[in-house]
Amino acid sequence: MTTTNIDAAAERLRGAHSGGVPCAPVRDLIATADDAYAVQDRLTERWLAEGRRLAGRKIGLTSKAVQEQLGVDSPDFGMLFADMAVPDGAEIPAGAVLQPRAEAEVALVLEHDLTHERHTAADLIRATAFALPAIEVVGSRVRDWDITLADTVADNASSGMYVLGNRPVLLRDVDLRLCGMVMERRGEQVSTGNGAACLGHPLNAALWLADTLVRVGRPLRAGDTVLTGALGPVVPAAPGDVFEARVDGLGDVRVAFGKEEG
């Protein structure tokens, strides 16, 4: 794939991000997952140069059903920037995330770097300071969510914003595989699941991420937040919606969506 195509795909997505208007898919410009990650990396470097701060990573495609839909057999990842973080209970302004959808997740916050070529579960557990409940607000710069794997990877794994709970929990005090999740929208239950829905265990997803990031030269570092993937179905969000997710053993987390003016 030519550098010209990589640049063109990056500029198309960047234009949608800055202009607030979804664009056409970019799969006409890129063909493989490697091409898509090259686009994501191009955008990441541009944003870092503009002063955004990298705060962690998100893991996507942890659901077998979604993997089958996109014709893949592994997760993907995207960057979490500090300006994507929303305080627990705060309101996301209308239009801040294009075509938003909400999903409940387990977040891990690291205390130590993860730089081995291949990590063990013990490495990951030792490196994790604590876990938190999270709501990831995914979004797509691609019009109508008309995405393939190449489109979502290039688009920073369809990242948007994220909200973390405020009560840290040590891994020894919670069973992340069996923890149940319920998410409500304006008081109505809209999504349920558990840790096993995330590649069998949220730590499995985090291990995949840690190994993958070492191979691509962007290892996880102390202080990073890792969103490990959805525990249940993803739910569309509309202006005025309020979501609250409760994860057994981790507590709850809440986010609101601002109403459009006029």
PDB file of C-alpha atoms in Angstrom:
ATOM      1  CA  MET A   1       0.000   0.000   0.000  1.00  0.00           C
ATOM      2  CA  THR A   2       1.392   3.390  -0.966  1.00  0.00           C
ATOM      3  CA  THR A   3       2.143   6.172   1.482  1.00  0.00           C
ATOM      4  CA  THR A   4      -0.211   8.331  -0.545  1.00  0.00           C
ATOM      5  CA  ASN A   5      -3.139   6.028   0.231  1.00  0.00           C
ATOM      6  CA  ILE A   6      -2.242   5.908   3.920  1.00  0.00           C
ATOM      7  CA  ASP A   7      -2.103   9.698   4.035  1.00  0.00           C
ATOM      8  CA  ALA A   8      -5.383  10.034   2.133  1.00  0.00           C
ATOM      9  CA  ALA A   9      -7.203   7.653   4.477  1.00  0.00           C
ATOM     10  CA  ALA A  10      -5.819   9.463   7.519  1.00  0.00           C
ATOM     11  CA  GLU A  11      -6.889  12.849   6.181  1.00  0.00           C
ATOM     12  CA  ARG A  12     -10.398  11.598   5.384  1.00  0.00           C
ATOM     13  CA  LEU A  13     -10.879  10.382   8.950  1.00  0.00           C
ATOM     14  CA  ARG A  14      -9.204  13.443  10.439  1.00  0.00           C
ATOM     15  CA  GLY A  15     -11.548  15.676   8.447  1.00  0.00           C
ATOM     16  CA  ALA A  16     -14.576  13.844   9.832  1.00  0.00           C
ATOM     17  CA  HIS A  17     -13.157  14.109  13.344  1.00  0.00           C
ATOM     18  CA  SER A  18     -12.487  17.828  13.169  1.00  0.00           C
ATOM     19  CA  GLY A  19     -15.524  18.754  11.061  1.00  0.00           C
ATOM     20  CA  GLY A  20     -18.054  16.681  12.966  1.00  0.00           C
ATOM     21  CA  VAL A  21     -19.503  15.114   9.805  1.00  0.00           C
ATOM     22  CA  PRO A  22     -19.077  11.365   9.179  1.00  0.00           C
ATOM     23  CA  CYS A  23     -17.181  10.421   6.036  1.00  0.00           C
ATOM     24  CA  ALA A  24     -17.216   7.601   3.514  1.00  0.00           C
ATOM     25  CA  PRO A  25     -15.412   4.362   4.490  1.00  0.00           C
ATOM     26  CA  VAL A  26     -11.668   4.253   3.871  1.00  0.00           C
ATOM     27  CA  ARG A  27     -11.495   0.661   2.651  1.00  0.00           C
ATOM     28  CA  ASP A  28     -11.247   1.961  -0.911  1.00  0.00           C
ATOM     29  CA  LEU A  29      -7.804   3.277   0.036  1.00  0.00           C
ATOM     30  CA  ILE A  30      -6.441   0.494   2.267  1.00  0.00           C
ATOM     31  CA  ALA A  31      -6.682  -3.269   2.009  1.00  0.00           C
ATOM     32  CA  THR A  32      -5.181  -4.985   5.047  1.00  0.00           C
ATOM     33  CA  ALA A  33      -5.095  -4.714   8.831  1.00  0.00           C
ATOM     34  CA  ASP A  34      -1.464  -3.606   8.590  1.00  0.00           C
ATOM     35  CA  ASP A  35      -2.521  -0.756   6.290  1.00  0.00           C
ATOM     36  CA  ALA A  36      -5.265   0.205   8.739  1.00  0.00           C
ATOM     37  CA  TYR A  37      -2.878   0.283  11.690  1.00  0.00           C
ATOM     38  CA  ALA A  38      -0.530   2.423   9.593  1.00  0.00           C
ATOM     39  CA  VAL A  39      -3.382   4.924   9.192  1.00  0.00           C
ATOM     40  CA  GLN A  40      -4.115   4.775  12.937  1.00  0.00           C
ATOM     41  CA  ASP A  41      -0.433   5.326  13.687  1.00  0.00           C
ATOM     42  CA  ARG A  42      -0.287   8.274  11.294  1.00  0.00           C
ATOM     43  CA  LEU A  43      -3.217   9.905  13.073  1.00  0.00           C
ATOM     44  CA  THR A  44      -1.754   9.103  16.503  1.00  0.00           C
ATOM     45  CA  GLU A  45       1.545  10.791  15.662  1.00  0.00           C
ATOM     46  CA  ARG A  46      -0.309  13.817  14.315  1.00  0.00           C
ATOM     47  CA  TRP A  47      -2.405  14.159  17.467  1.00  0.00           C
ATOM     48  CA  LEU A  48       0.583  13.689  19.769  1.00  0.00           C
ATOM     49  CA  ALA A  49       2.430  16.403  17.862  1.00  0.00           C
ATOM     50  CA  GLU A  50      -0.551  18.686  18.445  1.00  0.00           C
ATOM     51  CA  GLY A  51      -0.320  18.188  22.210  1.00  0.00           C
ATOM     52  CA  ARG A  52      -2.768  15.409  22.973  1.00  0.00           C
ATOM     53  CA  ARG A  53      -1.540  13.056  25.717  1.00  0.00           C
ATOM     54  CA  LEU A  54      -1.702   9.292  25.430  1.00  0.00           C
ATOM     55  CA  ALA A  55      -3.446   7.861  28.514  1.00  0.00           C
ATOM     56  CA  GLY A  56      -3.876   4.198  27.600  1.00  0.00           C
ATOM     57  CA  ARG A  57      -5.420   1.811  25.091  1.00  0.00           C
ATOM     58  CA  LYS A  58      -8.799   0.303  24.279  1.00  0.00           C
ATOM     59  CA  ILE A  59      -9.446  -3.222  23.085  1.00  0.00           C
ATOM     60  CA  GLY A  60     -12.208  -3.815  20.558  1.00  0.00           C
ATOM     61  CA  LEU A  61     -13.757  -6.824  18.844  1.00  0.00           C
ATOM     62  CA  THR A  62     -13.659  -9.001  21.970  1.00  0.00           C
ATOM     63  CA  SER A  63     -17.107 -10.384  21.139  1.00  0.00           C
ATOM     64  CA  LYS A  64     -17.109 -13.537  19.008  1.00  0.00           C
ATOM     65  CA  ALA A  65     -20.327 -12.386  17.331  1.00  0.00           C
ATOM     66  CA  VAL A  66     -18.754  -9.092  16.239  1.00  0.00           C
ATOM     67  CA  GLN A  67     -15.586 -10.882  15.098  1.00  0.00           C
ATOM     68  CA  GLU A  68     -17.688 -13.156  12.904  1.00  0.00           C
ATOM     69  CA  GLN A  69     -19.569 -10.149  11.530  1.00  0.00           C
ATOM     70  CA  LEU A  70     -16.310  -8.511  10.418  1.00  0.00           C
ATOM     71  CA  GLY A  71     -14.641 -11.761   9.368  1.00  0.00           C
ATOM     72  CA  VAL A  72     -11.785 -11.702  11.884  1.00  0.00           C
ATOM     73  CA  ASP A  73     -10.597 -14.033  14.629  1.00  0.00           C
ATOM     74  CA  SER A  74      -8.823 -11.634  17.000  1.00  0.00           C
ATOM     75  CA  PRO A  75      -9.453  -8.321  18.753  1.00  0.00           C
ATOM     76  CA  ASP A  76      -8.164  -4.921  17.663  1.00  0.00           C
ATOM     77  CA  PHE A  77      -6.869  -1.938  19.614  1.00  0.00           C
ATOM     78  CA  GLY A  78      -6.961   1.843  19.627  1.00  0.00           C
ATOM     79  CA  MET A  79      -5.433   4.741  21.522  1.00  0.00           C
ATOM     80  CA  LEU A  80      -6.941   6.440  24.567  1.00  0.00           C
ATOM     81  CA  PHE A  81      -6.053  10.104  24.841  1.00  0.00           C
ATOM     82  CA  ALA A  82      -6.457  12.070  28.060  1.00  0.00           C
ATOM     83  CA  ASP A  83      -9.015  14.403  26.472  1.00  0.00           C
ATOM     84  CA  MET A  84     -11.273  11.394  25.825  1.00  0.00           C
ATOM     85  CA  ALA A  85     -11.759  10.806  29.571  1.00  0.00           C
ATOM     86  CA  VAL A  86     -15.062  12.001  31.066  1.00  0.00           C
ATOM     87  CA  PRO A  87     -15.624  12.275  34.851  1.00  0.00           C
ATOM     88  CA  ASP A  88     -18.060   9.791  36.374  1.00  0.00           C
ATOM     89  CA  GLY A  89     -21.589  11.192  36.115  1.00  0.00           C
ATOM     90  CA  ALA A  90     -20.643  14.020  33.764  1.00  0.00           C
ATOM     91  CA  GLU A  91     -22.386  14.986  30.544  1.00  0.00           C
ATOM     92  CA  ILE A  92     -20.897  14.517  27.092  1.00  0.00           C
ATOM     93  CA  PRO A  93     -21.827  17.514  24.911  1.00  0.00           C
ATOM     94  CA  ALA A  94     -24.038  16.788  21.916  1.00  0.00           C
ATOM     95  CA  GLY A  95     -21.922  16.090  18.858  1.00  0.00           C
ATOM     96  CA  ALA A  96     -18.720  15.403  20.792  1.00  0.00           C
ATOM     97  CA  VAL A  97     -18.831  11.764  19.654  1.00  0.00           C
ATOM     98  CA  LEU A  98     -20.109  10.954  16.185  1.00  0.00           C
ATOM     99  CA  GLN A  99     -22.820   8.258  16.060  1.00  0.00           C
ATOM    100  CA  PRO A 100     -22.266   7.316  19.730  1.00  0.00           C
ATOM    101  CA  ARG A 101     -22.906   3.943  21.298  1.00  0.00           C
ATOM    102  CA  ALA A 102     -22.332   2.884  24.911  1.00  0.00           C
ATOM    103  CA  GLU A 103     -20.846  -0.318  26.275  1.00  0.00           C
ATOM    104  CA  ALA A 104     -19.933  -1.401  29.800  1.00  0.00           C
ATOM    105  CA  GLU A 105     -16.422  -2.677  30.422  1.00  0.00           C
ATOM    106  CA  VAL A 106     -13.755  -3.497  32.984  1.00  0.00           C
ATOM    107  CA  ALA A 107     -10.877  -1.020  33.040  1.00  0.00           C
ATOM    108  CA  LEU A 108      -7.423  -1.856  34.349  1.00  0.00           C
ATOM    109  CA  VAL A 109      -4.972   0.801  35.529  1.00  0.00           C
ATOM    110  CA  LEU A 110      -1.321  -0.238  35.445  1.00  0.00           C
ATOM    111  CA  GLU A 111       1.317   0.290  38.109  1.00  0.00           C
ATOM    112  CA  HIS A 112       4.228  -1.160  36.126  1.00  0.00           C
ATOM    113  CA  ASP A 113       5.330  -1.328  32.479  1.00  0.00           C
ATOM    114  CA  LEU A 114       4.543  -4.414  30.389  1.00  0.00           C
ATOM    115  CA  THR A 115       7.488  -4.773  28.030  1.00  0.00           C
ATOM    116  CA  HIS A 116       8.114  -8.526  27.677  1.00  0.00           C
ATOM    117  CA  GLU A 117       7.800 -10.160  24.287  1.00  0.00           C
ATOM    118  CA  ARG A 118       5.332 -12.621  25.831  1.00  0.00           C
ATOM    119  CA  HIS A 119       3.564 -11.905  29.113  1.00  0.00           C
ATOM    120  CA  THR A 120       2.130 -14.358  31.604  1.00  0.00           C
ATOM    121  CA  ALA A 121      -1.036 -13.871  33.616  1.00  0.00           C
ATOM    122  CA  ALA A 122       1.206 -13.356  36.643  1.00  0.00           C
ATOM    123  CA  ASP A 123       3.050 -10.544  34.838  1.00  0.00           C
ATOM    124  CA  LEU A 124      -0.238  -8.799  34.132  1.00  0.00           C
ATOM    125  CA  ILE A 125      -1.666  -9.255  37.613  1.00  0.00           C
ATOM    126  CA  ARG A 126       1.538  -7.973  39.199  1.00  0.00           C
ATOM    127  CA  ALA A 127       1.568  -4.956  36.884  1.00  0.00           C
ATOM    128  CA  THR A 128      -2.066  -3.971  37.551  1.00  0.00           C
ATOM    129  CA  ALA A 129      -2.675  -1.442  40.311  1.00  0.00           C
ATOM    130  CA  PHE A 130      -6.472  -1.795  40.337  1.00  0.00           C
ATOM    131  CA  ALA A 131      -9.628  -2.338  38.312  1.00  0.00           C
ATOM    132  CA  LEU A 132     -12.564   0.026  37.756  1.00  0.00           C
ATOM    133  CA  PRO A 133     -15.986  -0.191  36.112  1.00  0.00           C
ATOM    134  CA  ALA A 134     -16.119   1.744  32.861  1.00  0.00           C
ATOM    135  CA  ILE A 135     -18.465   2.904  30.146  1.00  0.00           C
ATOM    136  CA  GLU A 136     -16.831   3.282  26.775  1.00  0.00           C
ATOM    137  CA  VAL A 137     -18.659   5.578  24.386  1.00  0.00           C
ATOM    138  CA  VAL A 138     -17.622   4.303  20.986  1.00  0.00           C
ATOM    139  CA  GLY A 139     -18.194   6.362  17.885  1.00  0.00           C
ATOM    140  CA  SER A 140     -17.514   6.144  14.191  1.00  0.00           C
ATOM    141  CA  ARG A 141     -16.202   8.777  11.864  1.00  0.00           C
ATOM    142  CA  VAL A 142     -17.460   6.485   9.077  1.00  0.00           C
ATOM    143  CA  ARG A 143     -20.969   7.282   7.903  1.00  0.00           C
ATOM    144  CA  ASP A 144     -23.767   4.981   9.147  1.00  0.00           C
ATOM    145  CA  TRP A 145     -21.241   2.684  10.872  1.00  0.00           C
ATOM    146  CA  ASP A 146     -20.575   1.155   7.452  1.00  0.00           C
ATOM    147  CA  ILE A 147     -17.349  -0.470   8.589  1.00  0.00           C
ATOM    148  CA  THR A 148     -15.089  -3.392   7.838  1.00  0.00           C
ATOM    149  CA  LEU A 149     -12.074  -4.334   9.940  1.00  0.00           C
ATOM    150  CA  ALA A 150      -9.909  -1.931   7.931  1.00  0.00           C
ATOM    151  CA  ASP A 151     -12.313   0.954   8.545  1.00  0.00           C
ATOM    152  CA  THR A 152     -12.611   0.506  12.306  1.00  0.00           C
ATOM    153  CA  VAL A 153      -8.895  -0.083  12.907  1.00  0.00           C
ATOM    154  CA  ALA A 154      -7.933   2.979  10.851  1.00  0.00           C
ATOM    155  CA  ASP A 155     -10.548   4.964  12.797  1.00  0.00           C
ATOM    156  CA  ASN A 156      -8.716   4.319  16.087  1.00  0.00           C
ATOM    157  CA  ALA A 157     -10.834   1.217  16.725  1.00  0.00           C
ATOM    158  CA  SER A 158     -13.986   3.369  16.611  1.00  0.00           C
ATOM    159  CA  SER A 159     -12.977   5.189  19.780  1.00  0.00           C
ATOM    160  CA  GLY A 160     -14.942   8.059  21.247  1.00  0.00           C
ATOM    161  CA  MET A 161     -14.807   8.839  24.963  1.00  0.00           C
ATOM    162  CA  TYR A 162     -14.729   6.831  28.176  1.00  0.00           C
ATOM    163  CA  VAL A 163     -15.877   7.126  31.766  1.00  0.00           C
ATOM    164  CA  LEU A 164     -14.255   5.406  34.746  1.00  0.00           C
ATOM    165  CA  GLY A 165     -15.746   4.676  38.140  1.00  0.00           C
ATOM    166  CA  ASN A 166     -14.106   6.242  41.160  1.00  0.00           C
ATOM    167  CA  ARG A 167     -13.629   3.299  43.545  1.00  0.00           C
ATOM    168  CA  PRO A 168     -10.482   1.287  42.742  1.00  0.00           C
ATOM    169  CA  VAL A 169     -10.640  -2.448  43.439  1.00  0.00           C
ATOM    170  CA  LEU A 170      -7.654  -4.781  43.759  1.00  0.00           C
ATOM    171  CA  LEU A 171      -7.711  -7.803  41.451  1.00  0.00           C
ATOM    172  CA  ARG A 172      -7.537 -10.145  44.451  1.00  0.00           C
ATOM    173  CA  ASP A 173     -10.873  -8.763  45.656  1.00  0.00           C
ATOM    174  CA  VAL A 174     -12.950  -9.433  42.530  1.00  0.00           C
ATOM    175  CA  ASP A 175     -13.562 -12.328  40.124  1.00  0.00           C
ATOM    176  CA  LEU A 176     -13.424 -10.584  36.763  1.00  0.00           C
ATOM    177  CA  ARG A 177     -14.529 -13.671  34.857  1.00  0.00           C
ATOM    178  CA  LEU A 178     -17.755 -14.159  36.775  1.00  0.00           C
ATOM    179  CA  CYS A 179     -18.590 -10.523  37.534  1.00  0.00           C
ATOM    180  CA  GLY A 180     -22.064  -9.732  36.231  1.00  0.00           C
ATOM    181  CA  MET A 181     -22.889  -6.478  34.449  1.00  0.00           C
ATOM    182  CA  VAL A 182     -26.158  -4.606  34.036  1.00  0.00           C
ATOM    183  CA  MET A 183     -26.406  -1.366  32.078  1.00  0.00           C
ATOM    184  CA  GLU A 184     -29.478   0.863  32.145  1.00  0.00           C
ATOM    185  CA  ARG A 185     -30.509   3.715  29.871  1.00  0.00           C
ATOM    186  CA  ARG A 186     -32.775   6.224  31.618  1.00  0.00           C
ATOM    187  CA  GLY A 187     -33.604   3.521  34.162  1.00  0.00           C
ATOM    188  CA  GLU A 188     -34.428   0.808  31.629  1.00  0.00           C
ATOM    189  CA  GLN A 189     -32.201  -2.260  31.410  1.00  0.00           C
ATOM    190  CA  VAL A 190     -30.599  -2.344  27.956  1.00  0.00           C
ATOM    191  CA  SER A 191     -27.511  -4.567  28.264  1.00  0.00           C
ATOM    192  CA  THR A 192     -26.384  -7.448  30.466  1.00  0.00           C
ATOM    193  CA  GLY A 193     -23.331  -9.662  30.469  1.00  0.00           C
ATOM    194  CA  ASN A 194     -20.314 -10.756  32.463  1.00  0.00           C
ATOM    195  CA  GLY A 195     -16.548 -10.947  32.339  1.00  0.00           C
ATOM    196  CA  ALA A 196     -16.567 -14.250  30.491  1.00  0.00           C
ATOM    197  CA  ALA A 197     -18.059 -12.452  27.470  1.00  0.00           C
ATOM    198  CA  CYS A 198     -14.740 -10.623  27.019  1.00  0.00           C
ATOM    199  CA  LEU A 199     -12.536 -13.312  25.413  1.00  0.00           C
ATOM    200  CA  GLY A 200     -13.426 -15.613  28.298  1.00  0.00           C
ATOM    201  CA  HIS A 201     -11.882 -13.224  30.853  1.00  0.00           C
ATOM    202  CA  PRO A 202     -10.946  -9.524  30.730  1.00  0.00           C
ATOM    203  CA  LEU A 203      -7.363 -10.454  31.620  1.00  0.00           C
ATOM    204  CA  ASN A 204      -7.181 -12.589  28.450  1.00  0.00           C
ATOM    205  CA  ALA A 205      -7.935  -9.485  26.409  1.00  0.00           C
ATOM    206  CA  ALA A 206      -5.366  -7.443  28.328  1.00  0.00           C
ATOM    207  CA  LEU A 207      -2.704 -10.127  27.795  1.00  0.00           C
ATOM    208  CA  TRP A 208      -3.371 -10.101  24.054  1.00  0.00           C
ATOM    209  CA  LEU A 209      -3.009  -6.325  24.063  1.00  0.00           C
ATOM    210  CA  ALA A 210       0.211  -6.299  26.102  1.00  0.00           C
ATOM    211  CA  ASP A 211       1.935  -8.783  23.764  1.00  0.00           C
ATOM    212  CA  THR A 212       0.643  -7.085  20.614  1.00  0.00           C
ATOM    213  CA  LEU A 213       1.779  -3.616  21.677  1.00  0.00           C
ATOM    214  CA  VAL A 214       5.313  -4.813  22.383  1.00  0.00           C
ATOM    215  CA  ARG A 215       5.475  -6.214  18.849  1.00  0.00           C
ATOM    216  CA  VAL A 216       4.398  -2.879  17.344  1.00  0.00           C
ATOM    217  CA  GLY A 217       6.742  -0.827  19.514  1.00  0.00           C
ATOM    218  CA  ARG A 218       4.177   0.901  21.751  1.00  0.00           C
ATOM    219  CA  PRO A 219       4.261  -1.133  24.995  1.00  0.00           C
ATOM    220  CA  LEU A 220       1.913  -0.453  27.862  1.00  0.00           C
ATOM    221  CA  ARG A 221       3.425   1.754  30.561  1.00  0.00           C
ATOM    222  CA  ALA A 222       2.814   2.423  34.236  1.00  0.00           C
ATOM    223  CA  GLY A 223      -0.186   4.705  34.621  1.00  0.00           C
ATOM    224  CA  ASP A 224      -1.898   3.518  31.443  1.00  0.00           C
ATOM    225  CA  THR A 225      -5.616   2.752  31.466  1.00  0.00           C
ATOM    226  CA  VAL A 226      -6.736  -0.326  29.546  1.00  0.00           C
ATOM    227  CA  LEU A 227     -10.350  -0.729  28.486  1.00  0.00           C
ATOM    228  CA  THR A 228     -10.584  -4.493  28.135  1.00  0.00           C
ATOM    229  CA  GLY A 229     -13.701  -4.811  25.952  1.00  0.00           C
ATOM    230  CA  ALA A 230     -17.473  -4.970  26.164  1.00  0.00           C
ATOM    231  CA  LEU A 231     -19.140  -7.192  28.756  1.00  0.00           C
ATOM    232  CA  GLY A 232     -22.471  -7.131  26.917  1.00  0.00           C
ATOM    233  CA  PRO A 233     -24.259  -5.727  23.871  1.00  0.00           C
ATOM    234  CA  VAL A 234     -23.429  -2.227  22.686  1.00  0.00           C
ATOM    235  CA  VAL A 235     -26.335   0.249  22.838  1.00  0.00           C
ATOM    236  CA  PRO A 236     -26.959   3.340  20.648  1.00  0.00           C
ATOM    237  CA  ALA A 237     -26.970   6.627  22.556  1.00  0.00           C
ATOM    238  CA  ALA A 238     -29.159   9.648  21.798  1.00  0.00           C
ATOM    239  CA  PRO A 239     -29.166  13.230  23.106  1.00  0.00           C
ATOM    240  CA  GLY A 240     -30.698  13.289  26.579  1.00  0.00           C
ATOM    241  CA  ASP A 241     -29.831   9.688  27.375  1.00  0.00           C
ATOM    242  CA  VAL A 242     -28.348   8.747  30.737  1.00  0.00           C
ATOM    243  CA  PHE A 243     -26.490   5.439  31.091  1.00  0.00           C
ATOM    244  CA  GLU A 244     -25.556   3.704  34.317  1.00  0.00           C
ATOM    245  CA  ALA A 245     -23.563   0.464  34.415  1.00  0.00           C
ATOM    246  CA  ARG A 246     -23.106  -1.750  37.461  1.00  0.00           C
ATOM    247  CA  VAL A 247     -20.430  -4.432  37.549  1.00  0.00           C
ATOM    248  CA  ASP A 248     -20.475  -6.922  40.426  1.00  0.00           C
ATOM    249  CA  GLY A 249     -17.497  -6.396  42.677  1.00  0.00           C
ATOM    250  CA  LEU A 250     -16.496  -3.134  40.986  1.00  0.00           C
ATOM    251  CA  GLY A 251     -19.442  -0.830  41.575  1.00  0.00           C
ATOM    252  CA  ASP A 252     -21.170   1.535  39.203  1.00  0.00           C
ATOM    253  CA  VAL A 253     -20.387   4.246  36.676  1.00  0.00           C
ATOM    254  CA  ARG A 254     -22.639   6.766  34.955  1.00  0.00           C
ATOM    255  CA  VAL A 255     -22.623   9.116  31.956  1.00  0.00           C
ATOM    256  CA  ALA A 256     -25.140  11.494  30.378  1.00  0.00           C
ATOM    257  CA  PHE A 257     -25.497  12.789  26.819  1.00  0.00           C
ATOM    258  CA  GLY A 258     -26.258  16.437  26.305  1.00  0.00           C
ATOM    259  CA  LYS A 259     -29.292  17.566  24.335  1.00  0.00           C
ATOM    260  CA  GLU A 260     -28.851  19.345  21.052  1.00  0.00           C
ATOM    261  CA  GLU A 261     -29.372  23.087  21.200  1.00  0.00           C
ATOM    262  CA  GLY A 262     -32.359  24.610  19.426  1.00  0.00           C
TER     263      GLY A 262
END
